[in-house]
GROMACS .gro file of C-alpha atoms in nm:
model
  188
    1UNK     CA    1  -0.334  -1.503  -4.567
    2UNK     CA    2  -0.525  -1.765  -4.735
    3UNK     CA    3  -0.374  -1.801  -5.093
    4UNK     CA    4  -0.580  -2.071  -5.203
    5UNK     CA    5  -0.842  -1.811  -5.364
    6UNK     CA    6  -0.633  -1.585  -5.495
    7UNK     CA    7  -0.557  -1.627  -5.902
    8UNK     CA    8  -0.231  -1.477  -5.913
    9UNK     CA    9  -0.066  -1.626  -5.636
   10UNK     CA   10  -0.180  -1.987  -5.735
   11UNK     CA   11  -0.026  -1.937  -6.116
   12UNK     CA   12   0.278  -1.830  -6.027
   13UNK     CA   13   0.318  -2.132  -5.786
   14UNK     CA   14   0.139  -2.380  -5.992
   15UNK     CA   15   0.350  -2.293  -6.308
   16UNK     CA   16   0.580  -2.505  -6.473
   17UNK     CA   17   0.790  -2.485  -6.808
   18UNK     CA   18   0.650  -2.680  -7.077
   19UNK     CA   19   0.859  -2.876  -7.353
   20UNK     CA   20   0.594  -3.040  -7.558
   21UNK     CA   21   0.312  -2.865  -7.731
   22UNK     CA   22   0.053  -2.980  -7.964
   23UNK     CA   23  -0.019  -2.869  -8.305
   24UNK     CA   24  -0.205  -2.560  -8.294
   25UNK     CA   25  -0.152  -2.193  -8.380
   26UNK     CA   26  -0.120  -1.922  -8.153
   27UNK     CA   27  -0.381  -1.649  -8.271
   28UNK     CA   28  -0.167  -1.318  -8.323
   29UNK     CA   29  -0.401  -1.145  -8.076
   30UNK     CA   30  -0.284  -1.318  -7.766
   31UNK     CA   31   0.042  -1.320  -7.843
   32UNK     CA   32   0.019  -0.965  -7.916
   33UNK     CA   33  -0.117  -0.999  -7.548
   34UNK     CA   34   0.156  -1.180  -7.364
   35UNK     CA   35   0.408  -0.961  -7.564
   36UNK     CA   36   0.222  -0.665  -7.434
   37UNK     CA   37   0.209  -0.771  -7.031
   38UNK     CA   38   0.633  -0.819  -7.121
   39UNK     CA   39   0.657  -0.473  -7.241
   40UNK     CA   40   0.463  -0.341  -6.867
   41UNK     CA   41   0.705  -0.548  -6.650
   42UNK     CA   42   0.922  -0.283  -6.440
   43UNK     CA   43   1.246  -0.119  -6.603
   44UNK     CA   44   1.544   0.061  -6.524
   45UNK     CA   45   1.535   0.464  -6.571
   46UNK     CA   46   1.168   0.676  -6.585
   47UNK     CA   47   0.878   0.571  -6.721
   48UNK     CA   48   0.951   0.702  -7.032
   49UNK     CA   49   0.988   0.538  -7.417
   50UNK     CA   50   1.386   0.629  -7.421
   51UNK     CA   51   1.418   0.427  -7.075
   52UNK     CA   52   1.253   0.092  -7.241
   53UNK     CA   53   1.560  -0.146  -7.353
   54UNK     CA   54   1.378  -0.488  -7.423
   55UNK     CA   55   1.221  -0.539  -7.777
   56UNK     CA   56   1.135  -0.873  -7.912
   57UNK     CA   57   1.144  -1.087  -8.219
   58UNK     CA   58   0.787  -1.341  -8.297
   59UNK     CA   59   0.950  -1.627  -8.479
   60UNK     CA   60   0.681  -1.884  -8.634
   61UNK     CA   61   0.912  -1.990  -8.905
   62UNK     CA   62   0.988  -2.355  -8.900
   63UNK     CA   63   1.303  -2.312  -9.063
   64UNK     CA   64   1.443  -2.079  -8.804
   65UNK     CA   65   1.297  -2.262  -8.502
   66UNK     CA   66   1.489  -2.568  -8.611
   67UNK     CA   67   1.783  -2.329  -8.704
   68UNK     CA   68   1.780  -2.193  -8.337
   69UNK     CA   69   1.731  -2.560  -8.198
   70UNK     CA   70   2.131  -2.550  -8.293
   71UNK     CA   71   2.294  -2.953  -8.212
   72UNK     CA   72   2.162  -2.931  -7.845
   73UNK     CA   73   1.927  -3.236  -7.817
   74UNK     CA   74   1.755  -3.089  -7.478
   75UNK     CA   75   1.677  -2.770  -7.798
   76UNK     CA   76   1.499  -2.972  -8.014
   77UNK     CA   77   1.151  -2.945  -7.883
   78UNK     CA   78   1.192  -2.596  -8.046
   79UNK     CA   79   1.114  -2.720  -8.313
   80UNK     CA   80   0.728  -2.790  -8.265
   81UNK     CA   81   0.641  -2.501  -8.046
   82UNK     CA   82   0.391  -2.314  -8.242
   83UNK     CA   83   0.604  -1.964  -8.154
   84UNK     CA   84   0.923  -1.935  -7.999
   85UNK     CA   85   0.994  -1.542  -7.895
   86UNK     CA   86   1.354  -1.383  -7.865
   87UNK     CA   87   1.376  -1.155  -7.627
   88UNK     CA   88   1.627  -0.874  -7.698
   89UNK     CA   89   1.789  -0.573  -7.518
   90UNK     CA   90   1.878  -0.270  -7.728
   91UNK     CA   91   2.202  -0.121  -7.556
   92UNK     CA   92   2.169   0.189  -7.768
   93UNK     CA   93   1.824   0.297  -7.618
   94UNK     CA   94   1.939   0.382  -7.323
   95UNK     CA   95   2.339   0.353  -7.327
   96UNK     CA   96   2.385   0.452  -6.936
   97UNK     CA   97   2.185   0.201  -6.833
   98UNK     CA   98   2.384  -0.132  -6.820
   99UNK     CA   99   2.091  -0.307  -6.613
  100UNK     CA  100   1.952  -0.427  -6.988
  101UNK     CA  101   1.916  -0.821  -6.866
  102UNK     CA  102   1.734  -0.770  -6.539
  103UNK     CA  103   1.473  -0.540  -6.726
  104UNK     CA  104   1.454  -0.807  -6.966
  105UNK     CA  105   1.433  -1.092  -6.706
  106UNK     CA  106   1.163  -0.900  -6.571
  107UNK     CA  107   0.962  -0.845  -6.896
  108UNK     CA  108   1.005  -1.252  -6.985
  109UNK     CA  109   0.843  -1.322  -6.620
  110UNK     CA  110   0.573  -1.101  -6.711
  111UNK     CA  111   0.524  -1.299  -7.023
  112UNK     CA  112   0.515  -1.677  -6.891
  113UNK     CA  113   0.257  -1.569  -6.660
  114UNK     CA  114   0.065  -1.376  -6.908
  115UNK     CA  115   0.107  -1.719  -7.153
  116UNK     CA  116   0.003  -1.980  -6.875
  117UNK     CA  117  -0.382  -1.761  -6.794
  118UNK     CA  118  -0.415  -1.841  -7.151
  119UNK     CA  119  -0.328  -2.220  -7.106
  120UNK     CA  120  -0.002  -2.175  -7.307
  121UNK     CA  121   0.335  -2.337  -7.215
  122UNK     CA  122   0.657  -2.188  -7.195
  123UNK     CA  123   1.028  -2.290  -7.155
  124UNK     CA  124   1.317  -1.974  -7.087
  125UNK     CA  125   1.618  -2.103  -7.300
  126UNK     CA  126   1.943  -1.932  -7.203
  127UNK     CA  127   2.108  -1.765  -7.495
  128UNK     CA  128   2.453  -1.807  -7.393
  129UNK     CA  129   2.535  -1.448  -7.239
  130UNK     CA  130   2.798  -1.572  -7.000
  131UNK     CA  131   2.927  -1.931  -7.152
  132UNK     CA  132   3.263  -1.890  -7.286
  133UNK     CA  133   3.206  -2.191  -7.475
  134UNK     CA  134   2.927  -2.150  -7.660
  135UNK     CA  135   3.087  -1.798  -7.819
  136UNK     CA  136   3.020  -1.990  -8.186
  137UNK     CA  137   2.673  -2.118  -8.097
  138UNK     CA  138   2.598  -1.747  -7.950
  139UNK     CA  139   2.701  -1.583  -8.319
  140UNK     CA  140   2.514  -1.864  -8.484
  141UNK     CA  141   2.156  -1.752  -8.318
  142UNK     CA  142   2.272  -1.382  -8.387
  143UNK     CA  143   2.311  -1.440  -8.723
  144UNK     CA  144   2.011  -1.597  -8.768
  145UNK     CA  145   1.770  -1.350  -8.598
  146UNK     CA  146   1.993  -1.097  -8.828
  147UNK     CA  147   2.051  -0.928  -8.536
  148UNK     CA  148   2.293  -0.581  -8.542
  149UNK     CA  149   2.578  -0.532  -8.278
  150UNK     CA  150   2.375  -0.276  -7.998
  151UNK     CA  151   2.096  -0.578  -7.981
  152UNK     CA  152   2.141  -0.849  -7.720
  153UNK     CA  153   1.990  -1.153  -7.724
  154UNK     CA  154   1.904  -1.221  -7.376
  155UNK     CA  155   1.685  -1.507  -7.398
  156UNK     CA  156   1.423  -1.763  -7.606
  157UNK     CA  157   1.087  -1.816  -7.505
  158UNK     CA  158   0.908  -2.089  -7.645
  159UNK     CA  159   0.492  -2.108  -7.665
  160UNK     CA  160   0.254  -2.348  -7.719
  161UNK     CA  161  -0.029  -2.502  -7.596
  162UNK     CA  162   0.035  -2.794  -7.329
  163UNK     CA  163   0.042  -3.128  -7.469
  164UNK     CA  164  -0.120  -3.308  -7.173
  165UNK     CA  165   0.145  -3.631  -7.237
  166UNK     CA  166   0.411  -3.454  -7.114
  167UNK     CA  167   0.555  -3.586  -6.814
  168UNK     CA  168   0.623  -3.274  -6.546
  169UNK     CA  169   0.814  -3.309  -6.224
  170UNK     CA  170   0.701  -3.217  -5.916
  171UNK     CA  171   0.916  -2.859  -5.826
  172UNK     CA  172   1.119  -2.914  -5.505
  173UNK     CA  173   1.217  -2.588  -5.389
  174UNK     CA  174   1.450  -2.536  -5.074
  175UNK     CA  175   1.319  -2.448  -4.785
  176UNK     CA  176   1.209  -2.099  -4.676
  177UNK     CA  177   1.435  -2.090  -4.370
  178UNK     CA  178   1.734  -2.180  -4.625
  179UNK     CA  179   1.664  -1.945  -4.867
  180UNK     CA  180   1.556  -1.620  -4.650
  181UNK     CA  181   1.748  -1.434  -4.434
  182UNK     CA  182   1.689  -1.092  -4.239
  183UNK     CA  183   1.843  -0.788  -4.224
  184UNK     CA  184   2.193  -0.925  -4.289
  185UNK     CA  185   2.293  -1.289  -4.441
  186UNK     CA  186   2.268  -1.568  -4.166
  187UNK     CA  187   2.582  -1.802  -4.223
  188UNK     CA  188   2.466  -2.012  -3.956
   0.00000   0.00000   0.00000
């Protein structure tokens, strides 16, 4: 198949996470938009309202971007990105269904693509889910998004548009062979 023409394919592989943004607003419409294609990514359970886990906070406040930056110095380009989403799972819509990050993985995926066909940069920043020592700096980003006990904070997603200075490094990837195996796993 001949990927070259095809638009989707060629985003995906072409995209990168961007750290530095220049100064200019996000209209509400397309970030209405990207938040939208994150809400039609797949999720656990029917197609049905009750099923939907991931919700989302639009942060444009300058105070709490720099308040989320936390004392990480590879955080502080938080800062100037016009709009930095949180991306939440709320355990109590669905309580059965314990699958709450992948659905929100999914939805966040959905969203960097939908951000980069509008020429918008994004960078995923972890949230601490699993990092037994960042339990403090975990409850410090809860308490600032206000957030109650049955929502998750899975991840931040920063937005802005690319500032062309920024330096981006070529992607080396593994190779195919190395990474894909069939029918059971190769050890070799």
């Amino acid at each position: 198949m001949n990927q070259a023409n095809n638009e989707i394919i060629n985003l995906i592989i072409n995209r990168r996470s961007h750290r530095k943004y220049i100064n200019k607003r996000i209209p509400k419409d397309i970030i209405e938009t990207i938040i939208n294609c994150g809400r039609h990514a797949p999720f656990g359970g029917k197609p049905k309202p009750d099923c939907q886990v991931t919700e989302y906070i639009v942060i444009e406040d300058q105070k709490i971007k720099e308040q989320l930056a936390l004392h990480y110095e590879d955080r502080q380009f938080m800062k100037d990105a016009p709009a930095i989403i949180a991306v939440l799972a709320n355990k109590d819509n669905d309580p059965k269904y314990k699958e709450y990050i992948l659905s929100s993985a999914l939805s966040i995926e959905n969203m960097i693509l939908a951000a980069e066909s509008f020429g918008i940069g994004a960078c995923v920043l972890s949230c601490f889910l699993y990092h037994e020592k960042h339990v403090e700096d975990k409850k410090i980003s809860r308490e600032i998004l206000n957030l109650p006990d049955n929502i998750e904070l899975v991840a931040l997603l920063s937005l802005g548009y690319k500032d062309d200075r920024e330096k981006i490094l070529n992607k080396e990837l593994r190779s195919y062979k190395d990474t894909v195996h069939f029918d059971t796993y190769d050890n070799k």
